[in-house]
């Protein structure tokens, strides 16, 4: 009698436990990325922004290398074709964005850094229109304007007129520049090679580490200074490096990729908007920062703007997909 092999049922193919909980996975991703802002604050006095960025990506690359090596070999032809874009993501979206974010935490409150980061989804929407001519509805544009005003309200500490005289805190200006870079990174992800998330993190963290070392050599204390800072770090410094190298750089990428796979990018991308929320809450809880009146006013504009923009985008998508 010949034994027949039954195909596995869909239930056995699905991940189990936490890896089958998309909302939890996506929330954890936003929490870990929000915590990156707090780590920048804790690094003050231990590492400068360039040193922290360099150590983050060197450690992340070394940690993921043995796990991603088999997929790197299998996907090498596709990686080689998209090497330029992978370098772009590592340099612009990983190293440059985080160096500016860590720099911003030296000059402004973590709450400000978190709330200005809320501009990223809106900047992506604006970039989609300006670069790729993706049309936006009137309601969508109202949402964009509200969110941008909310970010300006934070950056000018409740006095938007200060923008006329370019009287903006250096830290807030650095975070605005970081948000622009990450929006550009996000826009260009449409050219990402078709490779797995682990191979993507390995290759981009390699370029991130390489560019971070170059930044360290050009704008900070050089390689000797990096070695010196590493040797003299306190346990707190090592905890900060371990956190930024493992949780925001690797684990959050894994949980986000799995969450997106389970419920799709349209629904999953909404959780990105939780990053500034978690960043602000953690700043209050862990750093003892105070939410000022201008933060609350800005939050109303930012949340309303993002909500309107997301609603408009999804309504437009439903109309496109509606059977004729």
mmCIF file of C-alpha atoms in Angstrom:
data_model
loop_
_atom_site.group_PDB
_atom_site.id
_atom_site.type_symbol
_atom_site.label_atom_id
_atom_site.label_comp_id
_atom_site.label_asym_id
_atom_site.label_seq_id
_atom_site.Cartn_x
_atom_site.Cartn_y
_atom_site.Cartn_z
ATOM 1 C CA UNK A 1 0.000 0.000 0.000
ATOM 2 C CA UNK A 2 1.414 3.351 -1.021
ATOM 3 C CA UNK A 3 1.438 6.031 1.634
ATOM 4 C CA UNK A 4 -0.083 9.264 0.373
ATOM 5 C CA UNK A 5 1.354 12.561 1.524
ATOM 6 C CA UNK A 6 -1.261 15.102 2.470
ATOM 7 C CA UNK A 7 -0.423 18.755 1.995
ATOM 8 C CA UNK A 8 -0.197 20.629 5.271
ATOM 9 C CA UNK A 9 -3.305 22.479 6.299
ATOM 10 C CA UNK A 10 -3.203 26.270 6.248
ATOM 11 C CA UNK A 11 -3.387 26.310 10.028
ATOM 12 C CA UNK A 12 -0.108 24.407 10.369
ATOM 13 C CA UNK A 13 1.601 26.810 7.976
ATOM 14 C CA UNK A 14 0.664 29.875 9.960
ATOM 15 C CA UNK A 15 3.060 31.141 12.637
ATOM 16 C CA UNK A 16 2.008 30.439 16.196
ATOM 17 C CA UNK A 17 2.079 32.398 19.428
ATOM 18 C CA UNK A 18 3.155 36.036 19.338
ATOM 19 C CA UNK A 19 4.232 35.763 15.688
ATOM 20 C CA UNK A 20 0.561 35.294 14.762
ATOM 21 C CA UNK A 21 -0.574 38.474 16.566
ATOM 22 C CA UNK A 22 -0.206 41.262 13.982
ATOM 23 C CA UNK A 23 -1.518 44.110 16.145
ATOM 24 C CA UNK A 24 0.811 43.206 18.987
ATOM 25 C CA UNK A 25 3.765 42.821 16.591
ATOM 26 C CA UNK A 26 3.153 46.185 14.932
ATOM 27 C CA UNK A 27 2.639 47.899 18.287
ATOM 28 C CA UNK A 28 5.933 46.461 19.550
ATOM 29 C CA UNK A 29 7.695 47.772 16.443
ATOM 30 C CA UNK A 30 6.398 51.292 17.100
ATOM 31 C CA UNK A 31 7.329 51.011 20.795
ATOM 32 C CA UNK A 32 10.915 49.938 20.041
ATOM 33 C CA UNK A 33 11.335 52.683 17.428
ATOM 34 C CA UNK A 34 9.852 55.239 19.832
ATOM 35 C CA UNK A 35 12.338 54.087 22.465
ATOM 36 C CA UNK A 36 15.179 54.962 20.094
ATOM 37 C CA UNK A 37 14.582 58.642 20.968
ATOM 38 C CA UNK A 38 14.928 57.916 24.692
ATOM 39 C CA UNK A 39 18.128 55.966 24.038
ATOM 40 C CA UNK A 40 19.578 59.061 22.365
ATOM 41 C CA UNK A 41 18.904 61.037 25.532
ATOM 42 C CA UNK A 42 20.462 58.359 27.769
ATOM 43 C CA UNK A 43 23.569 58.338 25.561
ATOM 44 C CA UNK A 44 24.367 61.991 26.373
ATOM 45 C CA UNK A 45 27.602 62.049 28.350
ATOM 46 C CA UNK A 46 28.467 58.540 27.188
ATOM 47 C CA UNK A 47 28.672 58.803 23.397
ATOM 48 C CA UNK A 48 28.252 61.594 20.890
ATOM 49 C CA UNK A 49 25.658 61.095 18.100
ATOM 50 C CA UNK A 50 28.236 59.855 15.573
ATOM 51 C CA UNK A 51 29.788 57.385 18.027
ATOM 52 C CA UNK A 52 26.371 56.015 19.003
ATOM 53 C CA UNK A 53 25.358 55.681 15.357
ATOM 54 C CA UNK A 54 28.600 53.887 14.445
ATOM 55 C CA UNK A 55 28.392 51.415 17.325
ATOM 56 C CA UNK A 56 24.708 50.791 16.669
ATOM 57 C CA UNK A 57 25.169 49.677 13.081
ATOM 58 C CA UNK A 58 28.441 47.823 13.602
ATOM 59 C CA UNK A 59 26.869 45.741 16.388
ATOM 60 C CA UNK A 60 23.612 45.233 14.450
ATOM 61 C CA UNK A 61 25.528 44.023 11.385
ATOM 62 C CA UNK A 62 27.655 41.584 13.404
ATOM 63 C CA UNK A 63 24.636 40.215 15.296
ATOM 64 C CA UNK A 64 22.488 39.511 12.228
ATOM 65 C CA UNK A 65 25.334 38.309 9.972
ATOM 66 C CA UNK A 66 25.352 34.618 11.024
ATOM 67 C CA UNK A 67 21.550 34.376 10.815
ATOM 68 C CA UNK A 68 21.261 36.102 7.430
ATOM 69 C CA UNK A 69 24.300 34.523 5.754
ATOM 70 C CA UNK A 70 22.421 31.611 4.093
ATOM 71 C CA UNK A 71 19.769 33.945 2.645
ATOM 72 C CA UNK A 72 22.489 36.391 1.564
ATOM 73 C CA UNK A 73 24.097 33.682 -0.552
ATOM 74 C CA UNK A 74 20.753 32.550 -1.974
ATOM 75 C CA UNK A 75 19.606 36.083 -2.833
ATOM 76 C CA UNK A 76 22.957 37.476 -3.962
ATOM 77 C CA UNK A 77 21.998 37.967 -7.662
ATOM 78 C CA UNK A 78 19.028 40.163 -6.663
ATOM 79 C CA UNK A 79 21.137 41.961 -4.043
ATOM 80 C CA UNK A 80 23.856 42.717 -6.580
ATOM 81 C CA UNK A 81 21.306 44.225 -8.985
ATOM 82 C CA UNK A 82 19.960 46.513 -6.260
ATOM 83 C CA UNK A 83 23.235 47.275 -4.471
ATOM 84 C CA UNK A 84 23.043 51.018 -5.167
ATOM 85 C CA UNK A 85 19.592 51.316 -3.619
ATOM 86 C CA UNK A 86 20.601 49.210 -0.616
ATOM 87 C CA UNK A 87 23.544 51.560 -0.064
ATOM 88 C CA UNK A 88 21.160 54.533 -0.332
ATOM 89 C CA UNK A 89 18.831 53.086 2.320
ATOM 90 C CA UNK A 90 21.725 52.362 4.675
ATOM 91 C CA UNK A 91 23.370 55.781 4.303
ATOM 92 C CA UNK A 92 20.272 58.010 4.163
ATOM 93 C CA UNK A 93 17.522 56.152 6.040
ATOM 94 C CA UNK A 94 19.630 54.468 8.684
ATOM 95 C CA UNK A 95 22.867 56.352 9.421
ATOM 96 C CA UNK A 96 22.045 59.937 8.431
ATOM 97 C CA UNK A 97 18.543 59.892 9.921
ATOM 98 C CA UNK A 98 19.672 58.425 13.236
ATOM 99 C CA UNK A 99 22.784 60.625 13.535
ATOM 100 C CA UNK A 100 20.533 63.682 13.163
ATOM 101 C CA UNK A 101 17.956 62.234 15.583
ATOM 102 C CA UNK A 102 20.614 61.509 18.219
ATOM 103 C CA UNK A 103 22.065 64.966 17.622
ATOM 104 C CA UNK A 104 18.626 66.523 18.090
ATOM 105 C CA UNK A 105 18.254 64.912 21.523
ATOM 106 C CA UNK A 106 21.303 66.906 22.669
ATOM 107 C CA UNK A 107 19.557 70.230 22.028
ATOM 108 C CA UNK A 108 15.823 69.731 22.521
ATOM 109 C CA UNK A 109 13.347 67.737 24.585
ATOM 110 C CA UNK A 110 12.651 64.136 23.634
ATOM 111 C CA UNK A 111 8.937 65.045 23.471
ATOM 112 C CA UNK A 112 9.747 67.545 20.704
ATOM 113 C CA UNK A 113 11.822 64.975 18.813
ATOM 114 C CA UNK A 114 8.985 62.459 19.036
ATOM 115 C CA UNK A 115 6.284 64.847 17.882
ATOM 116 C CA UNK A 116 8.311 66.307 14.991
ATOM 117 C CA UNK A 117 8.838 62.719 13.818
ATOM 118 C CA UNK A 118 5.082 62.628 13.188
ATOM 119 C CA UNK A 119 5.782 64.719 10.085
ATOM 120 C CA UNK A 120 7.341 61.744 8.283
ATOM 121 C CA UNK A 121 4.128 60.085 6.979
ATOM 122 C CA UNK A 122 2.856 63.443 5.765
ATOM 123 C CA UNK A 123 6.164 64.315 4.098
ATOM 124 C CA UNK A 124 5.946 60.958 2.315
ATOM 125 C CA UNK A 125 2.489 61.890 1.035
ATOM 126 C CA UNK A 126 3.756 65.284 -0.184
ATOM 127 C CA UNK A 127 6.780 63.629 -1.785
ATOM 128 C CA UNK A 128 4.573 61.121 -3.570
ATOM 129 C CA UNK A 129 2.723 64.023 -5.163
ATOM 130 C CA UNK A 130 5.783 66.137 -6.020
ATOM 131 C CA UNK A 131 8.042 63.326 -7.269
ATOM 132 C CA UNK A 132 5.687 60.622 -8.524
ATOM 133 C CA UNK A 133 2.619 62.763 -9.252
ATOM 134 C CA UNK A 134 0.382 60.675 -7.021
ATOM 135 C CA UNK A 135 -2.750 62.827 -6.799
ATOM 136 C CA UNK A 136 -4.255 63.796 -3.482
ATOM 137 C CA UNK A 137 -7.830 64.804 -2.702
ATOM 138 C CA UNK A 138 -8.786 68.120 -1.106
ATOM 139 C CA UNK A 139 -9.474 66.319 2.190
ATOM 140 C CA UNK A 140 -6.050 64.694 1.995
ATOM 141 C CA UNK A 141 -4.390 68.086 1.533
ATOM 142 C CA UNK A 142 -6.288 69.530 4.501
ATOM 143 C CA UNK A 143 -4.848 66.705 6.609
ATOM 144 C CA UNK A 144 -1.354 67.439 5.319
ATOM 145 C CA UNK A 145 -1.668 71.144 6.162
ATOM 146 C CA UNK A 146 -2.970 70.409 9.679
ATOM 147 C CA UNK A 147 -0.118 67.998 10.425
ATOM 148 C CA UNK A 148 2.557 70.319 9.059
ATOM 149 C CA UNK A 149 1.154 73.162 11.164
ATOM 150 C CA UNK A 150 1.240 70.894 14.235
ATOM 151 C CA UNK A 151 4.917 70.091 13.624
ATOM 152 C CA UNK A 152 5.693 73.810 13.131
ATOM 153 C CA UNK A 153 3.844 74.545 16.380
ATOM 154 C CA UNK A 154 6.155 72.111 18.215
ATOM 155 C CA UNK A 155 9.351 73.291 16.498
ATOM 156 C CA UNK A 156 8.604 76.936 17.363
ATOM 157 C CA UNK A 157 7.420 76.095 20.897
ATOM 158 C CA UNK A 158 3.942 77.454 20.259
ATOM 159 C CA UNK A 159 5.023 80.637 18.461
ATOM 160 C CA UNK A 160 4.866 79.960 14.700
ATOM 161 C CA UNK A 161 5.821 83.590 13.954
ATOM 162 C CA UNK A 162 9.346 82.707 15.100
ATOM 163 C CA UNK A 163 9.702 80.758 11.863
ATOM 164 C CA UNK A 164 9.808 84.028 9.924
ATOM 165 C CA UNK A 165 13.034 84.985 11.650
ATOM 166 C CA UNK A 166 14.334 81.382 11.484
ATOM 167 C CA UNK A 167 14.287 81.402 15.289
ATOM 168 C CA UNK A 168 14.058 77.649 15.731
ATOM 169 C CA UNK A 169 15.838 75.541 18.347
ATOM 170 C CA UNK A 170 18.831 73.692 16.822
ATOM 171 C CA UNK A 171 17.557 70.335 18.056
ATOM 172 C CA UNK A 172 14.148 70.880 16.493
ATOM 173 C CA UNK A 173 15.805 71.930 13.218
ATOM 174 C CA UNK A 174 17.972 68.793 13.237
ATOM 175 C CA UNK A 175 14.893 66.616 13.757
ATOM 176 C CA UNK A 176 13.084 68.356 10.906
ATOM 177 C CA UNK A 177 16.081 67.597 8.657
ATOM 178 C CA UNK A 178 16.078 63.985 9.890
ATOM 179 C CA UNK A 179 12.374 63.660 9.075
ATOM 180 C CA UNK A 180 12.975 64.948 5.536
ATOM 181 C CA UNK A 181 15.724 62.360 5.017
ATOM 182 C CA UNK A 182 13.601 59.492 6.307
ATOM 183 C CA UNK A 183 10.675 60.576 4.143
ATOM 184 C CA UNK A 184 13.027 60.452 1.136
ATOM 185 C CA UNK A 185 14.200 57.003 2.240
ATOM 186 C CA UNK A 186 10.574 55.843 2.505
ATOM 187 C CA UNK A 187 9.686 57.221 -0.923
ATOM 188 C CA UNK A 188 12.567 55.376 -2.545
ATOM 189 C CA UNK A 189 11.615 52.047 -0.964
ATOM 190 C CA UNK A 190 9.549 51.411 -4.103
ATOM 191 C CA UNK A 191 12.895 50.494 -5.714
ATOM 192 C CA UNK A 192 13.843 48.025 -2.969
ATOM 193 C CA UNK A 193 15.186 44.713 -4.339
ATOM 194 C CA UNK A 194 12.871 41.736 -3.851
ATOM 195 C CA UNK A 195 14.747 40.196 -0.948
ATOM 196 C CA UNK A 196 13.738 38.993 2.511
ATOM 197 C CA UNK A 197 13.686 41.333 5.494
ATOM 198 C CA UNK A 198 16.715 39.641 7.094
ATOM 199 C CA UNK A 199 18.887 40.046 4.000
ATOM 200 C CA UNK A 200 17.629 43.614 3.657
ATOM 201 C CA UNK A 201 18.694 44.461 7.220
ATOM 202 C CA UNK A 202 22.061 42.749 6.781
ATOM 203 C CA UNK A 203 22.977 44.609 3.588
ATOM 204 C CA UNK A 204 21.619 47.985 4.651
ATOM 205 C CA UNK A 205 23.237 47.746 8.094
ATOM 206 C CA UNK A 206 26.552 47.011 6.367
ATOM 207 C CA UNK A 207 26.286 50.260 4.398
ATOM 208 C CA UNK A 208 24.970 52.031 7.486
ATOM 209 C CA UNK A 209 27.986 50.883 9.518
ATOM 210 C CA UNK A 210 30.385 51.866 6.731
ATOM 211 C CA UNK A 211 28.906 55.354 6.344
ATOM 212 C CA UNK A 212 28.703 55.795 10.134
ATOM 213 C CA UNK A 213 32.427 55.069 10.421
ATOM 214 C CA UNK A 214 33.088 57.634 7.664
ATOM 215 C CA UNK A 215 30.935 60.221 9.475
ATOM 216 C CA UNK A 216 32.788 59.404 12.689
ATOM 217 C CA UNK A 217 36.127 59.996 10.954
ATOM 218 C CA UNK A 218 35.053 63.253 9.288
ATOM 219 C CA UNK A 219 32.834 64.938 11.878
ATOM 220 C CA UNK A 220 33.696 63.417 15.265
ATOM 221 C CA UNK A 221 36.719 62.070 17.126
ATOM 222 C CA UNK A 222 37.878 59.618 14.452
ATOM 223 C CA UNK A 223 38.416 55.886 14.792
ATOM 224 C CA UNK A 224 40.764 56.319 17.747
ATOM 225 C CA UNK A 225 38.091 58.360 19.526
ATOM 226 C CA UNK A 226 35.498 55.678 18.796
ATOM 227 C CA UNK A 227 37.751 52.995 20.289
ATOM 228 C CA UNK A 228 38.444 55.215 23.321
ATOM 229 C CA UNK A 229 34.733 55.925 23.865
ATOM 230 C CA UNK A 230 33.928 52.212 23.567
ATOM 231 C CA UNK A 231 36.563 51.205 26.105
ATOM 232 C CA UNK A 232 35.543 53.882 28.628
ATOM 233 C CA UNK A 233 31.776 53.347 28.364
ATOM 234 C CA UNK A 234 29.827 52.729 31.558
ATOM 235 C CA UNK A 235 27.277 49.903 31.863
ATOM 236 C CA UNK A 236 24.583 52.452 30.985
ATOM 237 C CA UNK A 237 26.367 53.220 27.715
ATOM 238 C CA UNK A 238 26.575 49.528 26.839
ATOM 239 C CA UNK A 239 22.863 49.095 27.607
ATOM 240 C CA UNK A 240 22.047 51.980 25.266
ATOM 241 C CA UNK A 241 24.165 50.456 22.470
ATOM 242 C CA UNK A 242 22.637 47.021 23.039
ATOM 243 C CA UNK A 243 19.129 48.487 22.929
ATOM 244 C CA UNK A 244 19.559 50.515 19.711
ATOM 245 C CA UNK A 245 21.482 47.722 17.950
ATOM 246 C CA UNK A 246 19.047 44.940 18.823
ATOM 247 C CA UNK A 247 15.525 46.264 19.325
ATOM 248 C CA UNK A 248 15.010 49.192 16.884
ATOM 249 C CA UNK A 249 17.505 47.851 14.327
ATOM 250 C CA UNK A 250 16.658 44.135 14.197
ATOM 251 C CA UNK A 251 13.718 43.030 16.354
ATOM 252 C CA UNK A 252 11.428 45.924 15.338
ATOM 253 C CA UNK A 253 12.190 45.232 11.675
ATOM 254 C CA UNK A 254 11.293 41.569 12.187
ATOM 255 C CA UNK A 255 8.026 42.246 14.034
ATOM 256 C CA UNK A 256 7.034 44.932 11.515
ATOM 257 C CA UNK A 257 7.751 42.680 8.530
ATOM 258 C CA UNK A 258 5.733 39.833 10.094
ATOM 259 C CA UNK A 259 2.848 42.120 11.027
ATOM 260 C CA UNK A 260 2.700 43.548 7.495
ATOM 261 C CA UNK A 261 2.724 40.022 6.083
ATOM 262 C CA UNK A 262 -0.261 39.084 8.243
ATOM 263 C CA UNK A 263 -2.556 42.075 7.613
ATOM 264 C CA UNK A 264 -1.036 43.867 4.617
ATOM 265 C CA UNK A 265 0.760 47.200 4.212
ATOM 266 C CA UNK A 266 -2.337 49.406 3.948
ATOM 267 C CA UNK A 267 -3.563 48.504 7.422
ATOM 268 C CA UNK A 268 -0.140 47.835 8.926
ATOM 269 C CA UNK A 269 1.397 51.173 7.944
ATOM 270 C CA UNK A 270 -1.057 52.984 10.253
ATOM 271 C CA UNK A 271 0.957 51.710 13.224
ATOM 272 C CA UNK A 272 3.906 53.888 12.154
ATOM 273 C CA UNK A 273 1.897 56.804 13.545
ATOM 274 C CA UNK A 274 2.295 55.300 17.031
ATOM 275 C CA UNK A 275 6.063 56.022 17.037
ATOM 276 C CA UNK A 276 5.765 59.695 18.083
ATOM 277 C CA UNK A 277 3.047 58.761 20.571
ATOM 278 C CA UNK A 278 5.264 56.192 22.290
ATOM 279 C CA UNK A 279 8.277 58.515 22.055
ATOM 280 C CA UNK A 280 6.414 61.314 23.816
ATOM 281 C CA UNK A 281 4.939 59.011 26.487
ATOM 282 C CA UNK A 282 8.323 57.419 27.210
ATOM 283 C CA UNK A 283 9.909 60.879 27.479
ATOM 284 C CA UNK A 284 7.393 61.800 30.165
ATOM 285 C CA UNK A 285 7.598 58.465 32.010
ATOM 286 C CA UNK A 286 11.345 57.736 31.767
ATOM 287 C CA UNK A 287 12.945 61.182 31.480
ATOM 288 C CA UNK A 288 10.500 63.163 33.604
ATOM 289 C CA UNK A 289 9.843 65.645 30.797
ATOM 290 C CA UNK A 290 6.726 67.788 30.946
ATOM 291 C CA UNK A 291 4.026 68.045 28.324
ATOM 292 C CA UNK A 292 3.559 71.773 27.789
ATOM 293 C CA UNK A 293 0.396 73.411 26.479
ATOM 294 C CA UNK A 294 1.980 73.908 23.049
ATOM 295 C CA UNK A 295 2.672 70.138 22.877
ATOM 296 C CA UNK A 296 -1.008 69.368 23.475
ATOM 297 C CA UNK A 297 -2.180 71.933 20.896
ATOM 298 C CA UNK A 298 0.310 70.561 18.364
ATOM 299 C CA UNK A 299 -0.803 66.990 19.118
ATOM 300 C CA UNK A 300 -4.402 67.887 18.250
ATOM 301 C CA UNK A 301 -3.330 69.268 14.864
ATOM 302 C CA UNK A 302 -0.956 66.367 14.151
ATOM 303 C CA UNK A 303 -3.432 63.618 15.080
ATOM 304 C CA UNK A 304 -6.295 65.316 13.227
ATOM 305 C CA UNK A 305 -4.115 65.863 10.168
ATOM 306 C CA UNK A 306 -2.795 62.316 10.007
ATOM 307 C CA UNK A 307 -6.302 60.949 10.609
ATOM 308 C CA UNK A 308 -7.784 63.010 7.774
ATOM 309 C CA UNK A 309 -4.943 62.164 5.392
ATOM 310 C CA UNK A 310 -5.193 58.442 6.130
ATOM 311 C CA UNK A 311 -8.985 58.494 5.809
ATOM 312 C CA UNK A 312 -8.766 60.298 2.464
ATOM 313 C CA UNK A 313 -6.126 57.866 1.165
ATOM 314 C CA UNK A 314 -8.171 54.823 2.130
ATOM 315 C CA UNK A 315 -11.396 56.280 0.729
ATOM 316 C CA UNK A 316 -9.596 56.900 -2.555
ATOM 317 C CA UNK A 317 -8.247 53.327 -2.535
ATOM 318 C CA UNK A 318 -11.727 51.910 -1.945
ATOM 319 C CA UNK A 319 -13.070 53.901 -4.890
ATOM 320 C CA UNK A 320 -10.291 52.597 -7.133
ATOM 321 C CA UNK A 321 -10.950 48.986 -6.105
ATOM 322 C CA UNK A 322 -14.746 49.256 -6.230
ATOM 323 C CA UNK A 323 -16.251 47.039 -8.957
ATOM 324 C CA UNK A 324 -17.506 49.046 -11.908
#
